[in-house]
Short mmCIF file of C-alpha atoms and ligand atoms in Angstrom, two decimals:
data_model
loop_
_atom_site.label_atom_id
_atom_site.label_comp_id
_atom_site.label_asym_id
_atom_site.label_seq_id
_atom_site.Cartn_x
_atom_site.Cartn_y
_atom_site.Cartn_z
CA MET U 1 0.00 0.00 0.00
CA LYS U 2 2.80 2.40 1.03
CA ARG U 3 4.60 1.66 -2.25
CA LEU U 4 1.50 2.36 -4.24
CA TRP U 5 1.14 5.71 -2.51
CA MET U 6 4.73 6.58 -3.28
CA LEU U 7 4.25 5.63 -6.89
CA PHE U 8 1.15 7.76 -7.01
CA ALA U 9 2.97 10.70 -5.42
CA GLY U 10 5.85 10.27 -7.86
CA MET U 11 3.49 10.32 -10.81
CA LEU U 12 1.92 13.48 -9.48
CA VAL U 13 5.32 15.18 -9.33
CA LEU U 14 6.07 14.03 -12.86
CA ALA U 15 2.74 15.23 -14.15
CA VAL U 16 2.67 18.58 -12.39
CA GLY U 17 6.16 19.65 -11.34
CA VAL U 18 8.59 18.63 -14.05
CA PRO U 19 6.90 19.86 -17.22
CA ALA U 20 6.20 23.25 -15.62
CA THR U 21 9.87 23.96 -14.80
CA GLU U 22 11.25 22.51 -18.00
CA ALA U 23 8.99 24.61 -20.15
CA ALA U 24 10.29 27.74 -18.45
CA VAL U 25 14.02 27.09 -19.08
CA ARG U 26 15.34 29.04 -22.03
CA TYR U 27 18.56 28.03 -23.75
CA ALA U 28 20.92 30.70 -25.04
CA THR U 29 23.95 29.57 -26.99
CA ILE U 30 26.58 32.23 -27.61
CA GLY U 31 28.75 31.80 -30.72
CA THR U 32 32.26 33.16 -30.25
CA GLY U 33 35.50 32.48 -32.16
CA GLY U 34 38.56 30.26 -31.84
CA VAL U 35 39.55 29.12 -28.35
CA THR U 36 42.74 31.23 -28.44
CA GLY U 37 40.82 34.44 -29.26
CA VAL U 38 39.15 37.05 -27.10
CA TYR U 39 35.54 36.25 -28.13
CA TYR U 40 35.68 32.85 -26.48
CA PRO U 41 36.57 34.00 -22.94
CA VAL U 42 34.23 36.99 -23.32
CA GLY U 43 31.35 34.67 -24.27
CA GLY U 44 32.26 32.52 -21.27
CA ALA U 45 32.10 35.54 -18.97
CA ILE U 46 28.66 36.56 -20.28
CA SER U 47 27.27 33.06 -19.90
CA ARG U 48 28.57 32.70 -16.33
CA MET U 49 26.92 35.98 -15.30
CA VAL U 50 23.56 34.93 -16.67
CA ASN U 51 23.77 31.36 -15.35
CA ALA U 52 24.54 32.69 -11.86
CA LYS U 53 21.02 34.18 -11.87
CA ARG U 54 19.36 31.02 -13.06
CA ASP U 55 16.68 31.15 -10.36
CA GLU U 56 15.68 34.62 -11.47
CA TYR U 57 15.83 34.26 -15.26
CA ASN U 58 15.59 30.53 -15.97
CA ILE U 59 18.11 30.97 -18.77
CA ARG U 60 20.74 28.40 -19.43
CA ALA U 61 23.58 30.00 -21.40
CA THR U 62 26.32 28.01 -23.12
CA VAL U 63 29.32 29.06 -25.18
CA GLU U 64 30.41 27.65 -28.48
CA SER U 65 33.79 28.06 -30.16
CA THR U 66 33.17 28.89 -33.85
CA GLY U 67 34.96 30.07 -36.99
CA GLY U 68 34.22 33.72 -36.09
CA SER U 69 32.07 36.68 -37.13
CA VAL U 70 30.79 35.56 -40.53
CA PHE U 71 30.00 32.10 -39.23
CA ASN U 72 28.18 33.63 -36.23
CA VAL U 73 25.94 35.85 -38.38
CA ASN U 74 24.95 32.90 -40.56
CA ALA U 75 24.32 30.63 -37.57
CA LEU U 76 22.21 33.34 -35.86
CA MET U 77 20.12 33.75 -39.00
CA ALA U 78 19.68 29.97 -39.30
CA GLY U 79 18.48 29.81 -35.68
CA ASP U 80 21.45 27.67 -34.60
CA LEU U 81 22.66 30.32 -32.13
CA GLU U 82 20.79 32.82 -29.96
CA PHE U 83 23.75 35.19 -29.59
CA GLY U 84 26.95 35.72 -31.51
CA VAL U 85 29.98 37.98 -31.27
CA VAL U 86 30.34 39.79 -34.58
CA GLN U 87 32.78 42.46 -35.80
CA SER U 88 31.07 45.86 -36.28
CA ASP U 89 32.05 45.98 -39.98
CA LEU U 90 30.46 42.58 -40.57
CA GLN U 91 27.34 43.46 -38.59
CA TYR U 92 26.97 46.36 -41.00
CA HIS U 93 27.68 44.31 -44.13
CA ALA U 94 25.28 41.55 -43.09
CA TYR U 95 22.38 43.84 -42.25
CA SER U 96 22.83 45.93 -45.39
CA GLY U 97 23.54 43.01 -47.73
CA GLN U 98 27.17 43.63 -48.71
CA ASN U 99 30.41 41.65 -49.02
CA ASP U 100 29.68 38.06 -47.90
CA TRP U 101 25.95 38.84 -48.03
CA GLU U 102 25.92 40.72 -51.35
CA GLY U 103 22.28 41.24 -52.34
CA ARG U 104 21.06 39.20 -49.32
CA PRO U 105 20.48 41.63 -46.44
CA GLN U 106 20.15 39.76 -43.14
CA THR U 107 17.13 41.75 -41.96
CA LYS U 108 16.56 39.71 -38.80
CA LEU U 109 20.00 40.55 -37.42
CA ARG U 110 19.78 42.61 -34.22
CA ALA U 111 22.40 44.47 -32.18
CA VAL U 112 22.65 43.99 -28.42
CA PHE U 113 25.74 45.98 -27.33
CA ALA U 114 29.30 46.72 -28.41
CA LEU U 115 32.36 45.15 -26.82
CA HIS U 116 36.12 45.72 -27.13
CA PRO U 117 38.10 47.25 -30.02
CA GLU U 118 39.83 44.83 -32.38
CA ILE U 119 42.80 45.54 -34.61
CA VAL U 120 43.62 43.95 -37.95
CA THR U 121 46.90 42.39 -36.87
CA ILE U 122 49.41 40.97 -39.33
CA VAL U 123 52.17 38.95 -37.69
CA ALA U 124 55.17 38.06 -39.88
CA ALA U 125 58.42 36.13 -39.52
CA ALA U 126 61.16 38.74 -39.15
CA ASP U 127 63.52 36.73 -41.40
CA LYS U 128 61.09 37.22 -44.33
CA ASP U 129 61.49 41.00 -44.24
CA ILE U 130 57.77 41.81 -44.41
CA LYS U 131 57.63 45.38 -43.12
CA THR U 132 54.61 46.70 -44.96
CA VAL U 133 51.53 45.28 -46.71
CA ALA U 134 53.14 45.26 -50.19
CA ASP U 135 55.88 42.93 -48.86
CA LEU U 136 53.26 40.19 -48.45
CA LYS U 137 53.48 39.55 -52.20
CA GLY U 138 55.04 36.20 -52.98
CA LYS U 139 54.65 35.00 -49.39
CA ILE U 140 52.65 32.23 -47.70
CA VAL U 141 50.00 34.05 -45.70
CA ASN U 142 47.30 32.67 -43.42
CA ILE U 143 44.41 35.03 -44.12
CA GLY U 144 42.10 33.10 -41.77
CA GLN U 145 39.61 30.31 -42.08
CA PRO U 146 36.34 30.78 -44.02
CA GLY U 147 33.78 32.31 -41.64
CA SER U 148 36.36 34.39 -39.78
CA GLY U 149 36.39 38.16 -39.55
CA GLN U 150 40.09 38.40 -40.41
CA ARG U 151 39.54 36.75 -43.78
CA SER U 152 37.06 39.44 -44.74
CA ASN U 153 39.40 42.21 -43.52
CA ALA U 154 42.32 40.67 -45.45
CA PHE U 155 40.31 40.77 -48.70
CA ASP U 156 39.35 44.42 -48.09
CA LEU U 157 42.98 45.30 -47.43
CA PHE U 158 44.21 43.42 -50.52
CA ALA U 159 41.67 45.35 -52.62
CA VAL U 160 43.13 48.73 -51.63
CA ALA U 161 46.72 47.40 -51.73
CA GLY U 162 46.30 46.12 -55.30
CA ILE U 163 47.15 42.57 -54.20
CA ASP U 164 45.39 39.69 -55.96
CA PRO U 165 45.17 36.97 -53.29
CA ASP U 166 44.87 34.27 -55.98
CA LYS U 167 47.98 35.32 -57.89
CA ASP U 168 50.22 37.52 -55.78
CA LEU U 169 50.58 35.31 -52.70
CA LYS U 170 49.79 31.87 -51.36
CA ALA U 171 46.75 32.28 -49.10
CA GLU U 172 46.08 29.73 -46.36
CA GLY U 173 42.81 29.36 -44.41
CA LEU U 174 43.96 28.15 -41.01
CA ARG U 175 42.37 28.55 -37.59
CA PRO U 176 43.97 31.14 -35.28
CA ALA U 177 45.06 28.39 -32.87
CA GLU U 178 47.28 26.95 -35.63
CA SER U 179 48.85 30.22 -36.76
CA ALA U 180 51.60 30.70 -34.16
CA GLY U 181 52.88 27.12 -34.43
CA MET U 182 52.83 27.18 -38.24
CA LEU U 183 54.79 30.44 -38.26
CA GLN U 184 57.33 29.10 -35.79
CA ASP U 185 57.68 25.91 -37.87
CA ASN U 186 58.41 27.93 -41.03
CA ARG U 187 55.26 26.61 -42.73
CA ILE U 188 53.75 30.08 -43.18
CA ASP U 189 55.43 33.51 -43.47
CA ALA U 190 52.68 35.65 -41.94
CA PHE U 191 49.17 35.52 -40.54
CA PHE U 192 46.16 37.84 -40.18
CA TYR U 193 44.16 38.04 -36.98
CA THR U 194 41.52 40.67 -36.26
CA VAL U 195 41.53 40.51 -32.51
CA GLY U 196 41.53 42.45 -29.23
CA HIS U 197 44.86 42.89 -27.47
CA PRO U 198 46.51 41.28 -25.62
CA ASN U 199 45.83 37.98 -27.36
CA GLY U 200 47.18 34.51 -26.63
CA SER U 201 47.93 33.43 -30.20
CA VAL U 202 49.88 36.61 -30.91
CA LYS U 203 51.76 36.19 -27.61
CA GLU U 204 52.61 32.63 -28.53
CA ALA U 205 53.95 33.73 -31.93
CA ALA U 206 55.94 36.58 -30.38
CA ALA U 207 57.50 34.38 -27.71
CA GLY U 208 58.92 31.71 -30.08
CA THR U 209 62.51 31.24 -31.21
CA ARG U 210 61.73 32.55 -34.69
CA LYS U 211 61.55 36.31 -34.26
CA VAL U 212 58.38 38.05 -35.48
CA ASN U 213 57.26 41.56 -36.34
CA PHE U 214 53.92 43.27 -36.89
CA VAL U 215 53.32 44.48 -40.45
CA THR U 216 52.52 48.17 -41.00
CA VAL U 217 49.38 49.13 -42.90
CA PRO U 218 50.45 52.36 -44.69
CA GLU U 219 48.55 55.56 -43.89
CA GLU U 220 47.12 55.95 -47.41
CA MET U 221 45.62 52.46 -47.31
CA VAL U 222 44.10 53.10 -43.88
CA ALA U 223 42.65 56.37 -45.23
CA GLU U 224 41.10 54.59 -48.19
CA LEU U 225 39.66 51.84 -46.00
CA THR U 226 38.12 54.25 -43.48
CA GLN U 227 36.57 56.27 -46.31
CA MET U 228 35.22 53.14 -47.94
CA HIS U 229 33.73 51.59 -44.77
CA SER U 230 32.28 53.65 -41.93
CA PHE U 231 33.04 50.82 -39.49
CA TYR U 232 36.78 50.88 -40.09
CA ALA U 233 38.90 53.21 -37.97
CA SER U 234 42.63 53.80 -37.83
CA ALA U 235 44.30 51.96 -34.95
CA ALA U 236 47.76 50.99 -33.70
CA ILE U 237 48.88 47.64 -32.33
CA PRO U 238 50.15 48.19 -28.76
CA ILE U 239 53.52 46.42 -28.76
CA HIS U 240 54.05 46.57 -24.99
CA HIS U 241 51.89 43.43 -24.71
CA TYR U 242 54.41 41.50 -26.84
CA PRO U 243 57.93 42.00 -25.47
CA GLY U 244 59.63 39.72 -28.03
CA VAL U 245 58.54 41.48 -31.25
CA ALA U 246 61.04 43.14 -33.60
CA ASN U 247 59.07 46.44 -33.89
CA ASP U 248 60.22 49.38 -31.79
CA ALA U 249 56.97 51.40 -31.77
CA ASP U 250 53.23 50.73 -31.91
CA VAL U 251 52.32 49.55 -35.39
CA PRO U 252 49.78 51.46 -37.57
CA SER U 253 46.85 49.44 -38.85
CA PHE U 254 43.05 49.69 -38.84
CA GLY U 255 40.40 48.29 -36.58
CA VAL U 256 36.79 47.52 -35.78
CA LYS U 257 34.76 46.75 -32.68
CA ALA U 258 33.50 43.44 -31.44
CA THR U 259 29.72 43.55 -30.90
CA LEU U 260 27.14 41.19 -29.45
CA CYS U 261 24.39 40.32 -31.91
CA THR U 262 21.21 38.32 -31.81
CA SER U 263 18.18 37.59 -33.98
CA ALA U 264 14.79 39.31 -34.01
CA ASP U 265 13.37 35.86 -33.15
CA VAL U 266 15.08 35.68 -29.73
CA PRO U 267 12.60 36.57 -26.92
CA GLU U 268 12.78 40.06 -25.47
CA ASP U 269 13.24 38.97 -21.86
CA VAL U 270 16.24 36.77 -22.72
CA VAL U 271 18.06 39.66 -24.42
CA TYR U 272 17.00 41.99 -21.59
CA ALA U 273 18.46 39.63 -18.97
CA ILE U 274 21.83 39.31 -20.71
CA THR U 275 22.09 43.06 -21.27
CA LYS U 276 21.12 43.86 -17.70
CA GLU U 277 23.58 41.41 -16.14
CA VAL U 278 26.55 42.65 -18.18
CA PHE U 279 25.74 46.34 -17.61
CA THR U 280 24.94 46.12 -13.90
CA GLN U 281 28.11 44.09 -13.27
CA LEU U 282 30.30 45.98 -15.72
CA GLU U 283 33.12 46.43 -13.22
CA SER U 284 33.64 42.69 -12.77
CA PHE U 285 32.95 41.99 -16.48
CA ARG U 286 35.74 44.41 -17.44
CA SER U 287 38.18 42.67 -15.14
CA LEU U 288 37.65 39.28 -16.80
CA HIS U 289 39.88 40.07 -19.79
CA PRO U 290 42.37 42.92 -20.25
CA ALA U 291 40.88 43.71 -23.69
CA LEU U 292 37.62 44.64 -21.91
CA GLU U 293 39.22 47.25 -19.60
CA VAL U 294 38.26 50.15 -21.88
CA LEU U 295 34.52 49.42 -21.85
CA THR U 296 32.09 52.07 -20.60
CA PRO U 297 28.27 52.01 -20.75
CA GLU U 298 28.50 54.83 -23.31
CA ASN U 299 31.00 53.23 -25.71
CA MET U 300 29.08 49.96 -25.50
CA LEU U 301 26.22 51.68 -27.32
CA GLN U 302 28.51 52.80 -30.18
CA GLY U 303 29.44 50.84 -33.30
CA LEU U 304 26.03 49.21 -33.75
CA SER U 305 24.40 49.33 -37.17
CA ALA U 306 21.69 46.66 -37.12
CA PRO U 307 18.54 47.75 -35.23
CA LEU U 308 18.77 47.32 -31.46
CA HIS U 309 16.93 44.26 -30.17
CA PRO U 310 13.89 45.43 -28.13
CA GLY U 311 15.22 43.56 -25.06
CA ALA U 312 18.46 45.58 -25.11
CA GLU U 313 16.56 48.80 -25.81
CA ARG U 314 14.29 48.17 -22.82
CA TYR U 315 17.29 47.90 -20.50
CA PHE U 316 19.10 50.95 -21.99
CA LYS U 317 15.96 53.09 -21.52
CA GLU U 318 15.47 51.83 -18.00
CA ALA U 319 19.10 52.61 -17.16
CA GLY U 320 18.85 56.09 -18.68
CA LEU U 321 21.42 55.30 -21.37
CA MET U 322 19.02 56.15 -24.21
N1 LIG H 1 37.50 38.94 -34.92
C1 LIG H 1 37.60 37.52 -35.12
C2 LIG H 1 36.49 37.05 -36.02
O1 LIG H 1 35.49 37.69 -36.16
C3 LIG H 1 37.59 36.73 -33.82
C4 LIG H 1 38.49 37.25 -32.77
C5 LIG H 1 38.37 36.54 -31.44
O2 LIG H 1 37.99 35.37 -31.41
O3 LIG H 1 38.64 37.20 -30.42
O4 LIG H 1 36.57 36.00 -36.60
#
């Protein structure tokens, strides 16, 4: 009899309790970049903040390592991700239907907030004498894997530099985690990485026995790029993060901003919760990665071109930021 009662009670719990809680849990997968990048730890930090408030929000956030910005936009639009870190230039191109999305504007793309600045960083083996962009001709260059932001930036730079990537150099499409080792092993001469500084892969390359230098992007090319694309800005690679490099001053290049994006299909309260947690705990968020140190509530609303997701807008209005 007692057993029967317990069985009955158990069935009651199954019938009433379990479905109610499970239905309320929302899953939020955040697409980032390679594991040696900045996106990956930043995505991890965001997910931990939201998961810590699980009782309040019922959101279960997870982080995925991906190919980068272009991959993230496409996965967001396919509904495979709820959030993705995307370079500001690519957010713009995707929403307006340019470059990788020529004639196919991604109208459901939504902006959440901006993150850290990223610099188009070209690391070269010092023994190859690659001082400036034109010296990349005839070299083996990792321009980044398909789906990465750096690959798109490399093509834009080659266009203004008059370099044909099919004829003038040997382009490789490797992941950032492979770049430093391949350069040290003399299998590539240089690699592109659009990334926040300091970065682990660049540190690894700079600390090897084969000496490396950053490649200068000449002023006139930077000027042409910033005129061509409103989301490009001139920038300099801070060499103090990389003690071993052959350069003796910060290296001129151009840059973008990392931004957090989502889809119009993601529920308002999920986007609201993520925005609120990051903004109300900005101090501790900033301390999670040195690239995030420069963030302020104000600059986190700059560099967005897709429409703001209503969940983010709700928080910004509430916080008096809009
Ligand atoms: N900016 C790179 C991209 O969009 C990723 C950089 C990172 O992972 O920190 O592919």
